[in-house]
Short mmCIF file of C-alpha atoms in Angstrom, two decimals:
data_model
loop_
_atom_site.label_atom_id
_atom_site.label_comp_id
_atom_site.label_asym_id
_atom_site.label_seq_id
_atom_site.Cartn_x
_atom_site.Cartn_y
_atom_site.Cartn_z
CA UNK A 1 24.22 -1.50 21.02
CA UNK A 2 22.20 -4.65 20.42
CA UNK A 3 21.35 -5.98 17.00
CA UNK A 4 18.92 -8.30 15.31
CA UNK A 5 19.89 -9.55 11.87
CA UNK A 6 17.05 -9.44 9.34
CA UNK A 7 19.05 -9.94 6.13
CA UNK A 8 22.60 -11.35 6.29
CA UNK A 9 25.61 -9.83 4.55
CA UNK A 10 28.67 -7.61 4.76
CA UNK A 11 29.24 -4.02 3.65
CA UNK A 12 31.65 -1.14 4.27
CA UNK A 13 30.79 2.51 3.70
CA UNK A 14 29.81 5.88 5.05
CA UNK A 15 26.80 6.33 7.33
CA UNK A 16 23.91 8.41 5.98
CA UNK A 17 21.52 8.99 8.84
CA UNK A 18 18.05 10.47 9.33
CA UNK A 19 15.64 10.51 12.27
CA UNK A 20 12.68 10.74 9.87
CA UNK A 21 10.97 7.57 8.59
CA UNK A 22 11.36 6.95 4.84
CA UNK A 23 8.49 6.41 2.40
CA UNK A 24 10.36 4.51 -0.33
CA UNK A 25 7.58 4.61 -2.92
CA UNK A 26 6.71 8.26 -2.41
CA UNK A 27 10.04 9.86 -1.54
CA UNK A 28 12.92 8.02 -3.26
CA UNK A 29 13.80 8.17 -6.98
CA UNK A 30 14.14 4.50 -7.91
CA UNK A 31 16.66 5.21 -10.69
CA UNK A 32 19.08 7.52 -8.86
CA UNK A 33 18.46 6.92 -5.16
CA UNK A 34 17.90 10.65 -4.59
CA UNK A 35 15.29 11.59 -1.96
CA UNK A 36 12.94 13.93 -3.79
CA UNK A 37 10.41 14.58 -1.00
CA UNK A 38 11.06 18.23 -0.14
CA UNK A 39 9.71 17.76 3.38
CA UNK A 40 12.25 15.01 4.21
CA UNK A 41 15.43 16.08 5.99
CA UNK A 42 17.51 14.13 3.44
CA UNK A 43 15.82 15.98 0.53
CA UNK A 44 18.19 16.21 -2.43
CA UNK A 45 20.65 13.67 -0.95
CA UNK A 46 21.27 10.27 -2.55
CA UNK A 47 21.07 7.08 -0.50
CA UNK A 48 23.19 5.27 -3.12
CA UNK A 49 26.18 3.31 -1.70
CA UNK A 50 25.50 4.51 1.85
CA UNK A 51 25.07 2.65 5.11
CA UNK A 52 21.54 4.02 5.55
CA UNK A 53 20.45 4.54 9.16
CA UNK A 54 16.76 5.47 9.69
CA UNK A 55 13.92 4.71 12.13
CA UNK A 56 11.72 2.59 9.81
CA UNK A 57 9.96 2.59 6.46
CA UNK A 58 6.42 3.95 5.98
CA UNK A 59 3.86 4.11 3.20
CA UNK A 60 2.72 1.86 0.40
CA UNK A 61 3.31 -1.88 0.33
CA UNK A 62 4.86 -1.32 -3.11
CA UNK A 63 7.82 0.43 -1.43
CA UNK A 64 9.45 -3.02 -1.38
CA UNK A 65 9.64 -2.84 -5.19
CA UNK A 66 11.36 0.56 -4.93
CA UNK A 67 14.13 -1.02 -2.85
CA UNK A 68 14.50 -3.84 -5.40
CA UNK A 69 14.55 -1.27 -8.26
CA UNK A 70 17.29 0.74 -6.52
CA UNK A 71 19.43 -2.39 -6.35
CA UNK A 72 18.78 -3.25 -10.00
CA UNK A 73 19.68 0.33 -10.99
CA UNK A 74 22.88 0.17 -8.88
CA UNK A 75 21.59 3.03 -6.72
CA UNK A 76 20.78 1.13 -3.53
CA UNK A 77 22.30 1.65 -0.09
CA UNK A 78 25.07 -0.88 0.75
CA UNK A 79 23.24 -1.80 3.96
CA UNK A 80 20.33 -0.58 6.10
CA UNK A 81 20.15 -0.17 9.88
CA UNK A 82 16.72 0.55 11.38
CA UNK A 83 15.26 1.10 14.84
CA UNK A 84 12.09 -0.85 14.05
CA UNK A 85 11.35 -3.37 11.36
CA UNK A 86 8.60 -2.93 8.82
CA UNK A 87 7.56 -5.51 6.28
CA UNK A 88 8.29 -3.42 3.18
CA UNK A 89 11.92 -2.66 4.07
CA UNK A 90 12.57 -6.18 5.42
CA UNK A 91 11.12 -7.93 2.37
CA UNK A 92 12.64 -5.45 -0.10
CA UNK A 93 16.11 -5.94 1.38
CA UNK A 94 15.61 -9.73 1.48
CA UNK A 95 14.80 -9.88 -2.23
CA UNK A 96 17.51 -7.40 -3.21
CA UNK A 97 20.13 -9.04 -0.92
CA UNK A 98 20.86 -5.81 0.93
CA UNK A 99 22.18 -6.55 4.45
CA UNK A 100 19.70 -5.22 7.01
CA UNK A 101 19.71 -5.16 10.81
CA UNK A 102 17.54 -3.71 13.55
CA UNK A 103 19.59 -1.94 16.22
CA UNK A 104 19.16 -0.15 19.53
CA UNK A 105 20.98 3.09 20.42
CA UNK A 106 21.07 4.44 16.88
CA UNK A 107 22.43 7.70 18.33
CA UNK A 108 25.86 6.00 18.43
CA UNK A 109 25.84 5.91 14.63
CA UNK A 110 26.97 9.33 13.42
CA UNK A 111 26.45 10.77 9.98
CA UNK A 112 29.52 10.52 7.75
CA UNK A 113 31.39 7.91 9.86
CA UNK A 114 33.06 5.05 7.96
CA UNK A 115 31.90 1.64 9.20
CA UNK A 116 31.91 -2.04 8.30
CA UNK A 117 28.77 -4.05 8.95
CA UNK A 118 29.23 -7.82 8.97
CA UNK A 119 26.30 -9.93 10.15
CA UNK A 120 28.49 -13.05 10.40
CA UNK A 121 31.09 -11.41 12.65
CA UNK A 122 31.10 -11.24 16.45
CA UNK A 123 31.56 -7.48 16.20
CA UNK A 124 28.65 -6.63 13.95
CA UNK A 125 29.72 -3.03 13.42
CA UNK A 126 33.35 -1.90 13.27
CA UNK A 127 34.05 1.86 13.22
CA UNK A 128 36.99 3.02 11.10
CA UNK A 129 39.05 5.96 12.29
CA UNK B 1 12.11 -18.66 13.87
CA UNK B 2 11.70 -22.46 13.79
CA UNK B 3 11.44 -23.97 10.31
CA UNK B 4 10.33 -27.48 9.43
CA UNK B 5 12.81 -29.72 7.57
CA UNK B 6 10.90 -29.07 4.34
CA UNK B 7 11.03 -25.28 4.84
CA UNK B 8 14.71 -25.44 5.77
CA UNK B 9 15.60 -27.29 2.59
CA UNK B 10 13.58 -24.84 0.48
CA UNK B 11 15.50 -21.97 2.10
CA UNK B 12 18.78 -23.70 1.19
CA UNK B 13 17.74 -23.76 -2.45
CA UNK B 14 17.02 -27.48 -2.71
CA UNK B 15 13.58 -26.77 -4.25
CA UNK B 16 14.85 -24.28 -6.81
CA UNK B 17 15.65 -20.60 -6.97
CA UNK B 18 12.05 -19.35 -6.74
CA UNK B 19 11.35 -21.19 -3.50
CA UNK B 20 14.71 -20.10 -2.08
CA UNK B 21 13.81 -16.45 -2.79
CA UNK B 22 10.30 -16.83 -1.36
CA UNK B 23 11.55 -18.44 1.85
CA UNK B 24 14.33 -15.85 2.20
CA UNK B 25 11.60 -13.17 2.21
CA UNK B 26 9.44 -15.10 4.70
CA UNK B 27 12.39 -15.62 7.05
CA UNK B 28 13.34 -11.91 6.89
CA UNK B 29 9.82 -10.73 7.76
CA UNK B 30 9.51 -13.52 10.33
CA UNK B 31 12.68 -12.27 12.06
CA UNK B 32 11.50 -8.67 11.71
CA UNK B 33 8.22 -9.43 13.49
CA UNK B 34 9.58 -11.98 16.01
CA UNK B 35 7.59 -14.88 14.57
CA UNK B 36 8.23 -18.36 15.96
CA UNK B 37 6.88 -20.30 13.00
CA UNK B 38 5.19 -20.19 9.61
CA UNK B 39 1.46 -20.92 9.28
CA UNK B 40 -0.67 -21.72 6.21
CA UNK B 41 -2.78 -19.05 4.50
CA UNK B 42 -5.87 -19.49 2.30
CA UNK B 43 -5.70 -16.35 0.15
CA UNK B 44 -3.06 -13.85 -0.97
CA UNK B 45 -3.79 -10.42 -2.45
CA UNK B 46 -0.87 -8.81 -4.26
CA UNK B 47 0.19 -5.22 -4.83
CA UNK B 48 2.90 -4.27 -7.31
CA UNK B 49 0.88 -4.42 -10.51
CA UNK B 50 0.98 -0.87 -11.86
CA UNK B 51 3.97 -0.18 -14.16
CA UNK B 52 3.90 3.37 -12.77
CA UNK B 53 5.03 2.08 -9.38
CA UNK B 54 7.18 -1.01 -10.04
CA UNK B 55 9.00 0.26 -13.14
CA UNK B 56 11.35 -1.64 -15.44
CA UNK B 57 13.09 -3.52 -12.62
CA UNK B 58 9.74 -4.80 -11.32
CA UNK B 59 8.54 -5.75 -14.79
CA UNK B 60 11.73 -7.69 -15.50
CA UNK B 61 11.66 -9.40 -12.10
CA UNK B 62 8.08 -10.63 -12.63
CA UNK B 63 8.81 -11.73 -16.18
CA UNK B 64 11.75 -13.87 -14.99
CA UNK B 65 9.89 -15.15 -11.92
CA UNK B 66 6.87 -16.25 -13.97
CA UNK B 67 8.99 -18.63 -16.05
CA UNK B 68 8.66 -21.26 -13.34
CA UNK B 69 6.79 -19.75 -10.35
CA UNK B 70 3.19 -20.80 -9.69
CA UNK B 71 0.96 -19.64 -6.83
CA UNK B 72 -0.04 -22.29 -4.28
CA UNK B 73 -3.20 -20.60 -2.94
CA UNK B 74 -5.98 -18.41 -4.30
CA UNK B 75 -4.24 -15.16 -5.29
CA UNK B 76 -5.86 -11.92 -6.42
CA UNK B 77 -4.37 -8.68 -7.78
CA UNK B 78 -4.43 -4.94 -7.17
CA UNK B 79 -5.33 -2.46 -9.94
CA UNK B 80 -2.91 -1.71 -12.78
CA UNK B 81 -2.29 1.61 -14.53
CA UNK B 82 -5.22 1.82 -16.94
CA UNK B 83 -8.25 0.06 -18.48
CA UNK B 84 -7.36 -1.77 -21.71
CA UNK B 85 -10.88 -1.06 -23.03
CA UNK B 86 -10.41 2.69 -23.07
CA UNK B 87 -6.64 3.22 -23.07
CA UNK B 88 -6.63 4.31 -26.73
CA UNK B 89 -8.66 7.40 -25.73
CA UNK B 90 -5.84 8.59 -23.48
CA UNK B 91 -2.50 10.00 -24.43
CA UNK B 92 -0.42 7.19 -22.93
CA UNK B 93 2.95 6.21 -24.36
CA UNK B 94 3.42 2.90 -26.13
CA UNK B 95 6.19 1.74 -23.79
CA UNK B 96 3.87 2.07 -20.76
CA UNK B 97 1.15 0.00 -22.44
CA UNK B 98 3.61 -2.73 -23.50
CA UNK B 99 5.24 -2.97 -20.08
CA UNK B 100 1.83 -3.07 -18.37
CA UNK B 101 0.78 -5.87 -20.74
CA UNK B 102 3.92 -7.81 -19.82
CA UNK B 103 3.23 -7.43 -16.07
CA UNK B 104 -0.36 -8.60 -16.58
CA UNK B 105 0.86 -11.68 -18.52
CA UNK B 106 3.48 -12.56 -15.90
CA UNK B 107 0.89 -12.62 -13.12
CA UNK B 108 -1.55 -14.63 -15.25
CA UNK B 109 1.21 -17.14 -16.06
CA UNK B 110 1.82 -17.61 -12.33
CA UNK B 111 -1.84 -18.55 -11.89
CA UNK B 112 -2.98 -15.28 -10.30
CA UNK B 113 -6.63 -14.28 -10.81
CA UNK B 114 -6.46 -11.05 -12.88
CA UNK B 115 -8.96 -9.18 -10.69
CA UNK B 116 -7.15 -5.79 -10.83
CA UNK B 117 -9.10 -4.56 -7.83
CA UNK B 118 -8.26 -2.96 -4.49
CA UNK B 119 -11.56 -4.22 -2.99
CA UNK B 120 -11.16 -8.02 -3.17
CA UNK B 121 -13.37 -8.19 -0.06
CA UNK B 122 -16.36 -7.00 -2.09
CA UNK B 123 -15.99 -9.13 -5.20
CA UNK B 124 -14.92 -12.56 -3.89
CA UNK B 125 -16.61 -14.90 -1.41
CA UNK B 126 -15.05 -14.40 2.00
CA UNK B 127 -13.57 -17.39 3.84
CA UNK B 128 -14.83 -18.18 7.32
CA UNK B 129 -14.00 -15.95 10.28
CA UNK B 130 -10.48 -16.27 11.66
CA UNK B 131 -8.95 -17.53 8.39
CA UNK B 132 -5.32 -16.49 7.86
CA UNK B 133 -4.83 -14.52 4.60
CA UNK B 134 -2.04 -12.27 3.24
CA UNK B 135 -3.25 -8.92 1.91
CA UNK B 136 -0.73 -6.38 0.62
CA UNK B 137 -3.24 -3.66 -0.33
CA UNK B 138 -3.55 -1.62 2.85
CA UNK B 139 -7.25 -0.71 2.68
CA UNK B 140 -8.03 -4.37 1.96
CA UNK B 141 -5.89 -5.61 4.87
CA UNK B 142 -7.65 -3.23 7.26
CA UNK B 143 -11.10 -4.16 5.94
CA UNK B 144 -10.25 -7.88 6.09
CA UNK B 145 -9.16 -7.63 9.74
CA UNK B 146 -11.75 -5.15 11.00
CA UNK B 147 -14.94 -5.95 9.10
CA UNK B 148 -14.53 -9.39 7.49
CA UNK B 149 -12.92 -10.94 10.63
CA UNK B 150 -10.03 -12.45 8.68
CA UNK B 151 -6.41 -12.39 9.91
CA UNK B 152 -3.63 -10.58 8.08
CA UNK B 153 -0.74 -8.28 8.76
CA UNK B 154 -0.41 -5.17 6.63
CA UNK B 155 1.72 -7.08 4.14
CA UNK B 156 4.28 -5.70 1.71
CA UNK B 157 4.19 -6.46 -2.01
CA UNK B 158 6.94 -9.08 -1.59
CA UNK B 159 5.71 -10.63 1.65
CA UNK B 160 2.29 -11.27 0.06
CA UNK B 161 3.98 -12.60 -3.09
CA UNK B 162 6.16 -14.95 -1.02
CA UNK B 163 3.01 -16.14 0.78
CA UNK B 164 1.24 -16.73 -2.54
CA UNK B 165 4.15 -18.87 -3.80
CA UNK B 166 4.57 -20.90 -0.61
CA UNK B 167 1.05 -20.81 0.88
CA UNK B 168 2.62 -19.69 4.18
CA UNK B 169 3.22 -16.62 6.31
CA UNK B 170 5.11 -15.86 9.55
CA UNK B 171 2.78 -16.17 12.55
CA UNK B 172 3.20 -12.74 14.17
CA UNK B 173 1.74 -9.34 15.10
CA UNK B 174 -1.97 -8.99 14.17
CA UNK B 175 -2.22 -12.69 13.37
CA UNK B 176 -1.74 -13.43 17.08
CA UNK B 177 -2.51 -10.34 19.10
CA UNK B 178 -4.75 -7.56 17.86
CA UNK B 179 -5.66 -5.79 21.10
CA UNK B 180 -5.51 -2.01 20.64
CA UNK B 181 -3.50 0.19 23.01
CA UNK B 182 -5.16 3.39 21.79
CA UNK B 183 -8.79 4.57 21.69
CA UNK B 184 -9.76 7.45 19.41
CA UNK B 185 -13.07 9.15 20.20
CA UNK B 186 -14.97 10.34 17.13
CA UNK B 187 -16.45 13.72 18.10
CA UNK B 188 -17.77 14.86 14.71
CA UNK B 189 -21.60 14.96 14.51
CA UNK B 190 -23.27 13.25 11.56
CA UNK B 191 -19.97 12.44 9.83
CA UNK B 192 -19.97 11.86 6.06
CA UNK B 193 -17.48 9.61 4.22
CA UNK B 194 -14.93 12.42 4.01
CA UNK B 195 -14.94 12.82 7.81
CA UNK B 196 -14.47 9.05 8.19
CA UNK B 197 -11.60 9.12 5.70
CA UNK B 198 -9.91 11.90 7.70
CA UNK B 199 -10.54 9.98 10.94
CA UNK B 200 -8.76 6.99 9.35
CA UNK B 201 -5.85 9.13 8.17
CA UNK B 202 -5.55 10.67 11.67
CA UNK B 203 -5.69 7.23 13.32
CA UNK B 204 -3.08 5.79 10.94
CA UNK B 205 -0.62 8.52 11.89
CA UNK B 206 -0.73 7.87 15.64
CA UNK B 207 -1.85 4.26 16.16
CA UNK B 208 0.40 1.24 16.36
CA UNK B 209 -0.87 -2.04 14.85
CA UNK B 210 -4.43 -1.73 16.10
CA UNK B 211 -6.84 1.00 17.30
CA UNK B 212 -10.26 1.26 18.96
CA UNK B 213 -12.68 3.91 17.67
CA UNK B 214 -15.40 5.05 20.04
CA UNK B 215 -18.38 7.31 19.34
CA UNK B 216 -19.32 5.53 16.10
CA UNK B 217 -22.33 3.24 16.17
CA UNK B 218 -22.64 2.54 12.48
CA UNK B 219 -21.10 3.38 9.11
CA UNK B 220 -22.38 2.82 5.61
CA UNK B 221 -20.16 0.98 3.10
CA UNK B 222 -18.84 4.20 1.54
CA UNK B 223 -17.77 5.61 4.92
CA UNK B 224 -16.26 2.32 6.06
CA UNK B 225 -14.14 1.97 2.91
CA UNK B 226 -13.10 5.61 3.21
CA UNK B 227 -11.96 4.97 6.79
CA UNK B 228 -9.94 1.90 5.70
CA UNK B 229 -8.38 3.80 2.78
CA UNK B 230 -7.39 6.80 4.89
CA UNK B 231 -5.97 4.65 7.69
CA UNK B 232 -3.91 2.52 5.30
CA UNK B 233 -2.35 5.57 3.68
CA UNK B 234 -0.81 7.31 6.66
CA UNK B 235 0.78 4.64 8.82
CA UNK B 236 1.24 1.08 10.00
CA UNK B 237 -2.12 0.45 11.68
CA UNK B 238 -3.83 -2.65 10.25
CA UNK B 239 -7.01 -3.03 12.31
CA UNK B 240 -9.76 -1.03 13.98
CA UNK B 241 -12.44 -2.01 16.48
CA UNK B 242 -15.64 -0.01 16.99
CA UNK B 243 -16.10 0.49 20.74
CA UNK B 244 -14.52 1.90 23.86
CA UNK B 245 -11.42 -0.32 23.82
CA UNK B 246 -9.64 -1.36 26.99
CA UNK B 247 -9.63 0.76 30.16
CA UNK B 248 -5.86 1.22 30.20
CA UNK B 249 -5.61 2.28 26.54
CA UNK B 250 -4.48 5.82 25.79
CA UNK B 251 -7.45 8.09 24.82
CA UNK B 252 -7.33 10.73 22.10
CA UNK B 253 -10.18 12.85 20.65
CA UNK B 254 -10.84 13.38 16.95
CA UNK B 255 -12.74 16.66 16.93
CA UNK B 256 -13.19 19.67 14.65
CA UNK B 257 -9.63 20.93 15.19
CA UNK B 258 -8.00 17.57 14.40
CA UNK B 259 -10.20 17.18 11.32
CA UNK B 260 -9.37 20.69 10.09
CA UNK B 261 -5.63 19.93 10.35
CA UNK B 262 -5.99 16.84 8.16
CA UNK B 263 -8.19 18.74 5.72
CA UNK B 264 -5.63 21.55 5.46
CA UNK B 265 -2.86 19.00 4.85
CA UNK B 266 -4.67 17.21 2.01
CA UNK B 267 -6.96 19.84 0.45
CA UNK B 268 -4.80 22.09 -1.73
CA UNK B 269 -7.36 23.66 -4.09
CA UNK B 270 -10.87 25.12 -3.90
CA UNK B 271 -11.85 23.62 -7.25
CA UNK B 272 -10.98 20.72 -9.56
CA UNK B 273 -10.53 20.50 -13.35
CA UNK B 274 -11.96 16.97 -13.24
CA UNK B 275 -13.69 14.72 -10.68
CA UNK B 276 -12.56 11.22 -9.69
CA UNK B 277 -14.68 8.77 -7.67
CA UNK B 278 -12.99 5.67 -6.34
CA UNK B 279 -10.05 4.85 -4.15
CA UNK B 280 -10.97 2.38 -2.95
CA UNK B 281 -12.82 1.36 -6.15
CA UNK B 282 -16.63 1.53 -5.98
CA UNK B 283 -18.55 -1.67 -5.26
CA UNK B 284 -21.99 -2.53 -6.64
CA UNK B 285 -23.77 -0.95 -3.67
CA UNK B 286 -21.98 2.36 -4.28
CA UNK B 287 -22.69 2.18 -8.03
CA UNK B 288 -26.40 1.74 -7.21
CA UNK B 289 -26.21 4.67 -4.83
CA UNK B 290 -24.41 6.86 -7.35
CA UNK B 291 -26.88 6.07 -10.13
CA UNK B 292 -29.83 7.04 -7.96
CA UNK B 293 -28.12 10.27 -6.80
CA UNK B 294 -27.51 11.16 -10.48
CA UNK B 295 -31.13 10.61 -11.66
CA UNK B 296 -32.07 13.51 -13.91
CA UNK B 297 -28.73 15.27 -13.40
CA UNK B 298 -25.60 15.68 -15.54
CA UNK B 299 -22.00 16.57 -14.74
CA UNK B 300 -20.71 19.83 -16.14
CA UNK B 301 -17.12 18.51 -16.26
CA UNK B 302 -15.26 15.22 -16.69
CA UNK B 303 -15.96 12.67 -13.97
CA UNK B 304 -13.98 9.39 -13.81
CA UNK B 305 -15.64 6.53 -11.89
CA UNK B 306 -13.39 3.59 -10.93
CA UNK B 307 -14.84 0.14 -10.16
CA UNK B 308 -13.72 -3.50 -10.58
CA UNK B 309 -14.46 -5.15 -13.96
CA UNK B 310 -16.97 -7.56 -12.42
CA UNK B 311 -18.82 -4.68 -10.73
CA UNK B 312 -19.00 -2.79 -14.02
CA UNK B 313 -20.48 -5.86 -15.73
CA UNK B 314 -23.12 -6.30 -13.03
CA UNK B 315 -23.87 -2.57 -13.00
CA UNK B 316 -24.36 -2.69 -16.75
CA UNK B 317 -26.83 -5.58 -16.54
CA UNK B 318 -28.88 -3.90 -13.83
CA UNK B 319 -28.80 -0.50 -15.55
CA UNK B 320 -26.74 1.50 -13.04
CA UNK B 321 -23.84 1.88 -15.50
CA UNK B 322 -26.09 3.35 -18.21
CA UNK B 323 -27.52 5.90 -15.80
CA UNK B 324 -24.03 6.87 -14.56
CA UNK B 325 -22.75 7.24 -18.14
CA UNK B 326 -25.85 9.19 -19.16
CA UNK B 327 -24.92 11.69 -16.46
CA UNK B 328 -21.59 12.17 -18.23
CA UNK B 329 -19.24 9.90 -16.25
CA UNK B 330 -16.52 7.64 -17.69
CA UNK B 331 -16.54 4.23 -15.99
CA UNK B 332 -13.06 2.68 -15.77
CA UNK B 333 -12.12 -0.80 -14.55
CA UNK B 334 -8.83 -2.55 -13.71
CA UNK B 335 -7.31 0.75 -12.44
CA UNK B 336 -8.03 3.37 -9.78
CA UNK B 337 -7.52 7.03 -8.83
CA UNK B 338 -4.34 6.11 -6.97
CA UNK B 339 -1.23 6.21 -9.11
CA UNK B 340 -2.96 6.02 -12.49
CA UNK B 341 -1.04 7.77 -15.29
CA UNK B 342 -4.45 8.73 -16.74
CA UNK B 343 -4.45 11.74 -14.40
CA UNK B 344 -1.55 13.67 -15.97
CA UNK B 345 -0.26 16.92 -14.46
CA UNK B 346 0.61 18.19 -17.94
CA UNK B 347 -3.09 18.22 -18.77
CA UNK B 348 -4.78 18.64 -15.39
CA UNK B 349 -3.97 21.04 -12.54
CA UNK B 350 -6.45 19.87 -9.94
CA UNK B 351 -8.88 17.06 -9.10
CA UNK B 352 -12.08 17.08 -7.02
CA UNK B 353 -12.56 13.83 -5.07
CA UNK B 354 -14.12 12.42 -1.90
CA UNK B 355 -11.19 10.04 -1.35
CA UNK B 356 -8.58 10.75 1.32
CA UNK B 357 -6.33 7.99 0.00
CA UNK B 358 -6.79 9.35 -3.53
CA UNK B 359 -5.98 12.87 -2.33
CA UNK B 360 -2.67 11.78 -0.81
CA UNK B 361 -1.45 9.99 -3.94
CA UNK B 362 -2.83 12.54 -6.41
CA UNK B 363 -0.82 15.23 -4.66
CA UNK B 364 2.34 13.27 -3.81
CA UNK B 365 2.67 10.96 -6.81
CA UNK B 366 0.68 12.49 -9.69
CA UNK B 367 1.65 16.01 -8.61
CA UNK B 368 -1.80 17.59 -9.04
CA UNK B 369 -3.74 19.72 -6.54
CA UNK B 370 -6.73 18.27 -4.74
CA UNK B 371 -10.16 19.64 -3.85
CA UNK B 372 -11.83 17.45 -1.20
CA UNK B 373 -15.62 17.20 -0.91
CA UNK B 374 -18.11 14.53 0.14
CA UNK B 375 -20.01 12.87 -2.73
CA UNK B 376 -23.30 14.63 -1.90
CA UNK B 377 -21.56 18.01 -2.16
CA UNK B 378 -19.79 17.03 -5.40
CA UNK B 379 -23.12 16.16 -6.97
CA UNK B 380 -24.76 19.34 -5.69
CA UNK B 381 -21.92 21.58 -6.94
CA UNK B 382 -20.93 19.88 -10.16
CA UNK B 383 -24.16 18.60 -11.73
CA UNK B 384 -27.28 20.25 -13.10
#
């Protein structure tokens, strides 16, 4: 895997992964972190305290505020790993101090696996058994 | 990304917390878009104004930020949740009104022009061609790039805010290279604004940063804004060119089948309890148009017309506003169809509109059904 660090930081937690882009303004409850868009494959799941792995963010420019609100409400993911960068997710994570990286080969990141992401370490992602 | 010494020290916090935050955002989006440097901008347009969308966390953030933050360049604002002139007529809770007032004051304190409009390109003088700007409102970014020949990426609420506070933006993506790798051929005969809105929505779904649209020789203002609104809603595309595009670009048709699919996705009702016009807000030209279409006719149900404050004032002087109100419409400023709490699903089941952008947000955020029709059809069906 290769990585590009967008927002620095360190976090350990369980991977929550989707192959569907996320519309933060339209699909995520900013108080609880629950995805309430019934058409999304994470519908009903909470992104709170996860290492969130998804292709990229879509939708309104105000989605950046949703990410900030999640952090303020203690319902944000611990870190985000995306295939492509978009300005709303990058700027939302920057303001909320949520570590964020762009990575290749996302298929190596499996749902439910425990990992540590550390943008200052040589091994950016460490998998826990 | 290379930073100057000055920018580097701001990022380290040597110019205070606000500048540190602003530069942290600029560096993140610079890294995300592979920018090599920051460049100056002349104008920022901010989203993140409506309490409905930014909530308590957003309101508190802006209140704290405004204690010392001041914008460095001309900065304008998107619509908020309602029109203070008429809010007492609606059943809106006190907390919403107070929080919205606080957000308005925070932006004013930072030196932002309280324009509350999603069509800044129609109500402010445009800078010269090629000028770098930072527009967060998607329809405005697309219009700025495609029609007004300005340069902006499809900014986020925070990237545009960071640009307003620093006067800078990462030099990347559409600011450098805007050549489209996709050409969409418009195959609908005599398209109205609804068809152009659906074309935009279709293009937004499949295009990357930029798209060429062939088969269109001209569009009126209403159709052009509808195209920009639709395109901004569905994807990441921030610019269109009218023309054939490059020879090696991928070619895709937008015909009756493609249009029907979009219509079926967004049209969820065969009638509306009320009508909304605007999203994007109506400019003076469209107010003139509407007033002449309504001569001698009256709506049989509620019709909300959204336009910027300055457009309403001009329309009142010229007489368009009186004619539109005589026909039974409510004219609202400072807010828009999109994401306004004035359209409440506890009171309204469905809305008739000609806006593709409006349709998407009415359904997905307000939770009401949508009946899509072009303006000419709305007037024919709903007025006497």
